[in-house]
Short mmCIF file of N, CA and C in Angstrom, two decimals:
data_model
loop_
_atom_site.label_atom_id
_atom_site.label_comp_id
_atom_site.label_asym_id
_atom_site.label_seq_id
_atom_site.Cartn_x
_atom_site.Cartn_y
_atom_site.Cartn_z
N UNK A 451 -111.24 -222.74 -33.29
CA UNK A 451 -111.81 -222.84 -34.63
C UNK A 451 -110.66 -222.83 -35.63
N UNK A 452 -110.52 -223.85 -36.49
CA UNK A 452 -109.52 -223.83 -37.59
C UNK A 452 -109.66 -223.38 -38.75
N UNK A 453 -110.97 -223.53 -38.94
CA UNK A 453 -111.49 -222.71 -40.67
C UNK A 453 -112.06 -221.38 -39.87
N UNK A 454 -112.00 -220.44 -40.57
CA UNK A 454 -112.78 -218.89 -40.96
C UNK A 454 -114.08 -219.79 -41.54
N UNK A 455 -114.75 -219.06 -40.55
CA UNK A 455 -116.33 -219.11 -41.38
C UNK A 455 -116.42 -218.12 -42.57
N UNK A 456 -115.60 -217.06 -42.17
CA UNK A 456 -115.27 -215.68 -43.42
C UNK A 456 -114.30 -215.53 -44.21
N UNK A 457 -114.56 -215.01 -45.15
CA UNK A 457 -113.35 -215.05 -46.02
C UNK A 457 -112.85 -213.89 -46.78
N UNK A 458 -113.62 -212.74 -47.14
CA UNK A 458 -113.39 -211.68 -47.33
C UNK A 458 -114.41 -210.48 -47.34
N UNK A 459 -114.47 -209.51 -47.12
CA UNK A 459 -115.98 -208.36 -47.58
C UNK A 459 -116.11 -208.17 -48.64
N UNK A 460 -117.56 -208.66 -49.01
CA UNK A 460 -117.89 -208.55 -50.48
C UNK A 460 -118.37 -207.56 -50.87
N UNK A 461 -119.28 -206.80 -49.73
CA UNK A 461 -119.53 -205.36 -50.99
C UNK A 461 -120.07 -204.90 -49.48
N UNK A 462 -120.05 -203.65 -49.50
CA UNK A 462 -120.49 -202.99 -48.28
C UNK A 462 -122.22 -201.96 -49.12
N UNK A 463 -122.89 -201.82 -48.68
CA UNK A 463 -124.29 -201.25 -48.40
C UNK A 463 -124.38 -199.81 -47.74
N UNK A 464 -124.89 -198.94 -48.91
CA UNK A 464 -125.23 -197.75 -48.07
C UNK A 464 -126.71 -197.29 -48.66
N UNK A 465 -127.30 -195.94 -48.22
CA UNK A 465 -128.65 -195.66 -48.71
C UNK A 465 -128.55 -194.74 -49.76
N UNK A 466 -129.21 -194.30 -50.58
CA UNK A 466 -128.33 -193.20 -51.15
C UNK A 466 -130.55 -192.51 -51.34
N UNK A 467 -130.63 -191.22 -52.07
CA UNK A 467 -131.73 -190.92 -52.23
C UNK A 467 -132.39 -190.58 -53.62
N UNK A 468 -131.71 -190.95 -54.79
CA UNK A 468 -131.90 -190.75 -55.76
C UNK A 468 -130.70 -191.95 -56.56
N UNK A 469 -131.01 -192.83 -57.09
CA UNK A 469 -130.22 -194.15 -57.70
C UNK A 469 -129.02 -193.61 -58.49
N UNK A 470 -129.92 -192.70 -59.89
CA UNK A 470 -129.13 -192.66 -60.98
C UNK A 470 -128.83 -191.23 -60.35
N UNK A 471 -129.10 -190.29 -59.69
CA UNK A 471 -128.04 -189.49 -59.31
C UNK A 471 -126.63 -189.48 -58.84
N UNK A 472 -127.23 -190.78 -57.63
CA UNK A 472 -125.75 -191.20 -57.09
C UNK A 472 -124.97 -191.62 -57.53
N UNK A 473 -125.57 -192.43 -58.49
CA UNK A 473 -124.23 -193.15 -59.69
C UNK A 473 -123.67 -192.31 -60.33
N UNK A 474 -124.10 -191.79 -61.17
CA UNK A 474 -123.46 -190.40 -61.63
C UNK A 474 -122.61 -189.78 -61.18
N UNK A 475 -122.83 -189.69 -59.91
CA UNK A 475 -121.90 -188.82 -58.70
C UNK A 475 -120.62 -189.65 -58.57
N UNK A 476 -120.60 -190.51 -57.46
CA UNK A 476 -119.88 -191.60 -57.70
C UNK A 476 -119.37 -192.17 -58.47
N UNK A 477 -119.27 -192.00 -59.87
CA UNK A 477 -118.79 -192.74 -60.89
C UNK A 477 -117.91 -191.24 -61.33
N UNK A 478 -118.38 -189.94 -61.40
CA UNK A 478 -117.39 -189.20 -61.98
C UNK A 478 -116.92 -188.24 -61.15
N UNK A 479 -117.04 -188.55 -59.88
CA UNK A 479 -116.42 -187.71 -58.82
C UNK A 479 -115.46 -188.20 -58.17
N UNK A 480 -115.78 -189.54 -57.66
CA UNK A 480 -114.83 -190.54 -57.00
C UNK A 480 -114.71 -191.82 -58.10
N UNK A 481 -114.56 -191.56 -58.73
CA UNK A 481 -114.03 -192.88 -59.92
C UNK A 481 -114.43 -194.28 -60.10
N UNK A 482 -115.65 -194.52 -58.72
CA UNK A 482 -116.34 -195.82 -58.98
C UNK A 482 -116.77 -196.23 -60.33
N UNK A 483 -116.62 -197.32 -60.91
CA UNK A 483 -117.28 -197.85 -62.46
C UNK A 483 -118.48 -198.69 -62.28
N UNK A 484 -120.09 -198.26 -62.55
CA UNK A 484 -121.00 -199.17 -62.40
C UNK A 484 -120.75 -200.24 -63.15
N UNK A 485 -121.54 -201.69 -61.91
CA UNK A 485 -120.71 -203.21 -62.66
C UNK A 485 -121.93 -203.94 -62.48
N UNK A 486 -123.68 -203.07 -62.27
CA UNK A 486 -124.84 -203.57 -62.31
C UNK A 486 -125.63 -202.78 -61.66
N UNK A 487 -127.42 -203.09 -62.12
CA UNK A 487 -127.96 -201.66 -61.77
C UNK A 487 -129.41 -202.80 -61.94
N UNK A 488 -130.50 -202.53 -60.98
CA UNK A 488 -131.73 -202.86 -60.84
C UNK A 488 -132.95 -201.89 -60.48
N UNK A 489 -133.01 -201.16 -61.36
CA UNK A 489 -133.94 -199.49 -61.24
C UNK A 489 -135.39 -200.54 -60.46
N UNK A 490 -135.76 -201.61 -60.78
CA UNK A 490 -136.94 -202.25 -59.91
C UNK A 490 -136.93 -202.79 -58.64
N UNK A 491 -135.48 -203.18 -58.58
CA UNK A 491 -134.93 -203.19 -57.15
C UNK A 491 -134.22 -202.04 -56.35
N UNK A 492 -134.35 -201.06 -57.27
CA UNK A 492 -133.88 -200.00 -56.43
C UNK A 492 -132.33 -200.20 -55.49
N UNK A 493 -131.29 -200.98 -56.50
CA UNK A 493 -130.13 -201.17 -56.13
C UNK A 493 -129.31 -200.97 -57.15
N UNK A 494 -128.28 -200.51 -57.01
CA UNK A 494 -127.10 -201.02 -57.90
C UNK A 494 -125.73 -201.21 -57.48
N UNK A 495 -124.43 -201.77 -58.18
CA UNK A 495 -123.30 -202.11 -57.75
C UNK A 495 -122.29 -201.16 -58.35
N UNK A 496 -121.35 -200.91 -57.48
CA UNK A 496 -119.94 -199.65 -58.07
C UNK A 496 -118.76 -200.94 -57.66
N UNK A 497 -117.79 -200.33 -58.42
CA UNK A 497 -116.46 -201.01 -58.20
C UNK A 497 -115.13 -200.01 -58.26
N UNK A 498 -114.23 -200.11 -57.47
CA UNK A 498 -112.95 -199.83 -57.62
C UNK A 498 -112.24 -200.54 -58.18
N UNK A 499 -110.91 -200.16 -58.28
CA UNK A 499 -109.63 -201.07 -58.92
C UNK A 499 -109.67 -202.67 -57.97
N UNK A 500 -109.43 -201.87 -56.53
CA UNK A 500 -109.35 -203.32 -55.31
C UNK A 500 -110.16 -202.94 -54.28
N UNK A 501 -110.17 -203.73 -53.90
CA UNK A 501 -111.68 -203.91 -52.83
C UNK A 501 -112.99 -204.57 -52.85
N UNK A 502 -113.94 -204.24 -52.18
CA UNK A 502 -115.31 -205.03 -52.18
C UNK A 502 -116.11 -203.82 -52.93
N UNK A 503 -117.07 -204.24 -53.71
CA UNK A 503 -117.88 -203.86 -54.10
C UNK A 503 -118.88 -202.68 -52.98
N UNK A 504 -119.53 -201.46 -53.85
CA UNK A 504 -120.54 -200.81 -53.02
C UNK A 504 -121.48 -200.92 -53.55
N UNK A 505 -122.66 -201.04 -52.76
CA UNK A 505 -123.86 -201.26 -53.05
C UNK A 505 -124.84 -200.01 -52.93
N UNK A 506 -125.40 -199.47 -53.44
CA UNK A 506 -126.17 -198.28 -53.16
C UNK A 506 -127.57 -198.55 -53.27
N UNK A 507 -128.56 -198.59 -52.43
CA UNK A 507 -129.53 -198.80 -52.00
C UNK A 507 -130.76 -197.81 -51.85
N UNK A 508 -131.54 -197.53 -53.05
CA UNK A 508 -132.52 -196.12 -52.92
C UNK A 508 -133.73 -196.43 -52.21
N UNK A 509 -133.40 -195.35 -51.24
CA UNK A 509 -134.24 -195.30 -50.47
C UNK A 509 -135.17 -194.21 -49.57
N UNK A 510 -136.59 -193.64 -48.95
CA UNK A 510 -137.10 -192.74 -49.08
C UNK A 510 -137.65 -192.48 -47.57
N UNK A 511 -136.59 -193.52 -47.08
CA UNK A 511 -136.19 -193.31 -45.20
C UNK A 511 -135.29 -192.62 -45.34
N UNK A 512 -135.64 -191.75 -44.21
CA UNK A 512 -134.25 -190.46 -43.85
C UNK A 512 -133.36 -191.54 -42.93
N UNK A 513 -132.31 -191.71 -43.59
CA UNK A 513 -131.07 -192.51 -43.05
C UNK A 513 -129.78 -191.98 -43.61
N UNK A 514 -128.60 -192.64 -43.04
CA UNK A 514 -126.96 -192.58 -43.65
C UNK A 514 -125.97 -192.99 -43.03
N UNK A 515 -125.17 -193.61 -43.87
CA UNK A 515 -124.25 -194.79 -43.49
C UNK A 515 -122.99 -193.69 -42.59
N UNK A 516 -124.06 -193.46 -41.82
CA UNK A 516 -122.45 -192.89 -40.47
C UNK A 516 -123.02 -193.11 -39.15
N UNK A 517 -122.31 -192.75 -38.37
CA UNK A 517 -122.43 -193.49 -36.75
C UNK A 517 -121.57 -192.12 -35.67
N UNK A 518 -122.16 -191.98 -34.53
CA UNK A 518 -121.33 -191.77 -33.96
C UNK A 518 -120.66 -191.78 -32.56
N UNK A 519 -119.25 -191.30 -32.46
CA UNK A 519 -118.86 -191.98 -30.86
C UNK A 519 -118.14 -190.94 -30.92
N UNK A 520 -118.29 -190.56 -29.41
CA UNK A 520 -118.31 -189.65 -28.60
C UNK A 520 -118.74 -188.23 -28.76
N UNK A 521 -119.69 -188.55 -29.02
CA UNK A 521 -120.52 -186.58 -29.86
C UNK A 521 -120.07 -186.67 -31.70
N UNK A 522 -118.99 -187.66 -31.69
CA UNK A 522 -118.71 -186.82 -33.33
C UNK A 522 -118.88 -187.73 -34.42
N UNK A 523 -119.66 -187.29 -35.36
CA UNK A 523 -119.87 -188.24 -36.51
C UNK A 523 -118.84 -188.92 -37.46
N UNK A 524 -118.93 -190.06 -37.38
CA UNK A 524 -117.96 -190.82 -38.42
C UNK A 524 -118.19 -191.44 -39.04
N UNK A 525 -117.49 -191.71 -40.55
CA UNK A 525 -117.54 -192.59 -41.24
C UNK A 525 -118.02 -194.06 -41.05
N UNK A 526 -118.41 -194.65 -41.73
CA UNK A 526 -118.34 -196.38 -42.02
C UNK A 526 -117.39 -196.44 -43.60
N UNK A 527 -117.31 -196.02 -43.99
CA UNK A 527 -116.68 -195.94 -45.16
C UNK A 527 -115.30 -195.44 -45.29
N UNK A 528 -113.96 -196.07 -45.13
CA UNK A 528 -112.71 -195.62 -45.24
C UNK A 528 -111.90 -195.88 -46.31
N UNK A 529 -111.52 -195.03 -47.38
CA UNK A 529 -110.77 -195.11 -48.52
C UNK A 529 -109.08 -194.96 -48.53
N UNK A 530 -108.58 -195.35 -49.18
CA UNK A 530 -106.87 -195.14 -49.60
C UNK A 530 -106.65 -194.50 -50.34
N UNK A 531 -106.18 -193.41 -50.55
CA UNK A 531 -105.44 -192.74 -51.72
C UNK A 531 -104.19 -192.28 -51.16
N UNK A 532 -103.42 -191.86 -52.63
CA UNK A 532 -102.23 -191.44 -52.64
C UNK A 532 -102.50 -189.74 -52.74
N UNK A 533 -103.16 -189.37 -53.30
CA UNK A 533 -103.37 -188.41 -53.33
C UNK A 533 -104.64 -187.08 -52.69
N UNK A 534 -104.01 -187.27 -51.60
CA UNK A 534 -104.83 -187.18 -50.33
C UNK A 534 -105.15 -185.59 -50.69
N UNK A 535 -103.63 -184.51 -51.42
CA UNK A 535 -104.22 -182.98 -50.85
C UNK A 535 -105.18 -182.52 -52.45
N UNK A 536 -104.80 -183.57 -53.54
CA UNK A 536 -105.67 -183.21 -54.41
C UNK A 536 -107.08 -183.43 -54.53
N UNK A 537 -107.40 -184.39 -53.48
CA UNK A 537 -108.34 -184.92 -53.56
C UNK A 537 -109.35 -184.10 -52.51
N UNK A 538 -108.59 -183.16 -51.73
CA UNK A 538 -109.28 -182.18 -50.55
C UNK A 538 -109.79 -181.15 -51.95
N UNK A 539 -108.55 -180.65 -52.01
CA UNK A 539 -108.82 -179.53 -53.09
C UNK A 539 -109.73 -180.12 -53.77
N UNK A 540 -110.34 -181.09 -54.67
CA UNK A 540 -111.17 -181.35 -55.78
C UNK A 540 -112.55 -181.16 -55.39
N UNK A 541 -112.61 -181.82 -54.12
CA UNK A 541 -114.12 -181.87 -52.84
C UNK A 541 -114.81 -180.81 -52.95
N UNK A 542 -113.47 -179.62 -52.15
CA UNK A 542 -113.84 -178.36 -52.16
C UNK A 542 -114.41 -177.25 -53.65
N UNK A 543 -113.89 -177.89 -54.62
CA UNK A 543 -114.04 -177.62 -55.90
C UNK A 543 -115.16 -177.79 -56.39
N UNK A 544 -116.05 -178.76 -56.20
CA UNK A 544 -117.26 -179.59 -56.25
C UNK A 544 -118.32 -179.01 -55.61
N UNK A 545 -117.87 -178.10 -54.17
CA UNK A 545 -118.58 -178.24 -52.83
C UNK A 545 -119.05 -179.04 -52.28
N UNK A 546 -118.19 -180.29 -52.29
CA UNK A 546 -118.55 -181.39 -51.13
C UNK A 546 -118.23 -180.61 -50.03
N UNK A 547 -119.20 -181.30 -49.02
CA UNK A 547 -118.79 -180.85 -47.22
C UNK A 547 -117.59 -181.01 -46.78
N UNK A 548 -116.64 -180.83 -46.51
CA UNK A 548 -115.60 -181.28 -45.37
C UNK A 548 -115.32 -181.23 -44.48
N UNK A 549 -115.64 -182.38 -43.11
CA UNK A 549 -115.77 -182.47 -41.82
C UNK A 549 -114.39 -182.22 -40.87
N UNK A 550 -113.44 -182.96 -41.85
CA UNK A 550 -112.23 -183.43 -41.17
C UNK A 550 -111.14 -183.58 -42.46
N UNK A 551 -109.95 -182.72 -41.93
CA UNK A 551 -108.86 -182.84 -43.19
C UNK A 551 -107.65 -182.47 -42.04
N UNK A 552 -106.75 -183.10 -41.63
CA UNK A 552 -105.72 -183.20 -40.57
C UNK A 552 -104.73 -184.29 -40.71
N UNK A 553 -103.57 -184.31 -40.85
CA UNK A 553 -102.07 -184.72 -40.72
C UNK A 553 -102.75 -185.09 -39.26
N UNK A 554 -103.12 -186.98 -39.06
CA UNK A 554 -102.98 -187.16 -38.14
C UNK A 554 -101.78 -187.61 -36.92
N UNK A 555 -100.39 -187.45 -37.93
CA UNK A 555 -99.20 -188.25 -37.21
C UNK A 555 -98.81 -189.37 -38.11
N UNK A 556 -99.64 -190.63 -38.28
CA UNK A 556 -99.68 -192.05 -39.18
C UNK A 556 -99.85 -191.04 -40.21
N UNK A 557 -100.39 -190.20 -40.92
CA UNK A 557 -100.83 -190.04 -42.01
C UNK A 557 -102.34 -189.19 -41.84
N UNK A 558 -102.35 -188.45 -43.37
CA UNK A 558 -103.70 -187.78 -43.51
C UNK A 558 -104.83 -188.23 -43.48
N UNK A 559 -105.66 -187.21 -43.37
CA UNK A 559 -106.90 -188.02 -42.80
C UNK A 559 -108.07 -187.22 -43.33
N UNK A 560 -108.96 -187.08 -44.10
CA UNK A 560 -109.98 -186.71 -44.90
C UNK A 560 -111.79 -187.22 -44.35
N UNK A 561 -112.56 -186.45 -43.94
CA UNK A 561 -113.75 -187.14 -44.08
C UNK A 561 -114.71 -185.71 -44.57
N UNK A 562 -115.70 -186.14 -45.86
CA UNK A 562 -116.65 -185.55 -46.41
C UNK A 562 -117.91 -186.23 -46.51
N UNK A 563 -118.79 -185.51 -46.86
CA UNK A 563 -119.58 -185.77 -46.73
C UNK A 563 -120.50 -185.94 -48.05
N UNK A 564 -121.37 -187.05 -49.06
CA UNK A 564 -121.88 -186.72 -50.30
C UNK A 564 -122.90 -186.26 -49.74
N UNK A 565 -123.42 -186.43 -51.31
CA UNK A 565 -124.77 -185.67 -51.89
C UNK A 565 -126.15 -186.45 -51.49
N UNK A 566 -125.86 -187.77 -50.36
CA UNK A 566 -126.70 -188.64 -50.05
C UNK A 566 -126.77 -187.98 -48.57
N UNK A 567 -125.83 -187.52 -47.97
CA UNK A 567 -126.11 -186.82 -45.98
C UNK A 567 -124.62 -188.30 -45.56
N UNK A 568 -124.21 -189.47 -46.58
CA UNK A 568 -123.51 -190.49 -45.98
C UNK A 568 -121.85 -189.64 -45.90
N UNK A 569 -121.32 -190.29 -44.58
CA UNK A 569 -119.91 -189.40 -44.83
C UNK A 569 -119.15 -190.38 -45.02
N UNK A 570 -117.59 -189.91 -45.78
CA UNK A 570 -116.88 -191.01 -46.68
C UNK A 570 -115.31 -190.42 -45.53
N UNK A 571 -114.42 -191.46 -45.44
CA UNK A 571 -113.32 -191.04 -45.26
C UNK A 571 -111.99 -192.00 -46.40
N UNK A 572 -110.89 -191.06 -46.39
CA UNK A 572 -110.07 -190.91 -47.17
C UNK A 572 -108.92 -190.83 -46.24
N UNK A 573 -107.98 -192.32 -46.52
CA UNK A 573 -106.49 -191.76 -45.53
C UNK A 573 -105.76 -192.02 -46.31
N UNK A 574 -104.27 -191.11 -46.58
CA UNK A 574 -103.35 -191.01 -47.18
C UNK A 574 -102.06 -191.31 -46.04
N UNK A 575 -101.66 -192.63 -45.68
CA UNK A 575 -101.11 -193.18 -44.56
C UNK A 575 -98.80 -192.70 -44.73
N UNK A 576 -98.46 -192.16 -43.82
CA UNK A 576 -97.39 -192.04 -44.20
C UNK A 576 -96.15 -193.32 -44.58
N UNK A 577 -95.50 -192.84 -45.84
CA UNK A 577 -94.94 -194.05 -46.13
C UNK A 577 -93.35 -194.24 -45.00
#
């Protein structure tokens, strides 16, 4: 095959259980900026600086965007920061959950959990 049928990820999809809570959350916890909102569709869009768009999806099925392999729950969701130990400390500040916070060797490694049951990870990769 010479062309990509694909070309980049445009916005990734999670559930969340309350719309304008999550936005809220997301917008002044983790710095997402809402960039569209459909309270009748029960969707709206967040954005970072770079990357694909998130989509948050309200919904009143018990669900959440994690998975897991081998007994232990993980992310679908993996973030970059530079500032990996402020960003533990801030979680904890908040009382977000924290599953996983470990110097994996490559770099730190963060996974919490929001206010939706979805868990987020955060790696701070060594330079």
């Amino acid at each position: 095959m010479s062309d990509a049928f694909l070309t980049k990820l445009e916005h990734m999809q999670i559930p969340v259980k309350d719309l304008d809570e999550s936005i809220e959350w997301y917008v002044s916890h983790l710095g997402f900026k809402l960039s569209g909102k459909s309270k009748e569709q029960h969707h709206a869009f967040l954005t970072l600086e770079e990357g694909p768009m998130l989509m948050l999806w309200e919904t009143n099925e018990i669900t959440s965007a994690n998975f897991i392999f081998n007994g232990q729950e993980m992310p679908v969701l993996l973030y970059n920061t530079k500032q990996i130990h402020q960003f533990h400390d801030y979680l904890k500040e908040i009382g977000a959950e924290i599953t996983f916070y470990k110097d994996e060797g490559f770099g730190w490694v963060l996974k919490f959990v929001d206010l939706n049951g979805n868990m987020w990870g955060a790696i701070q990769l060594n330079e």
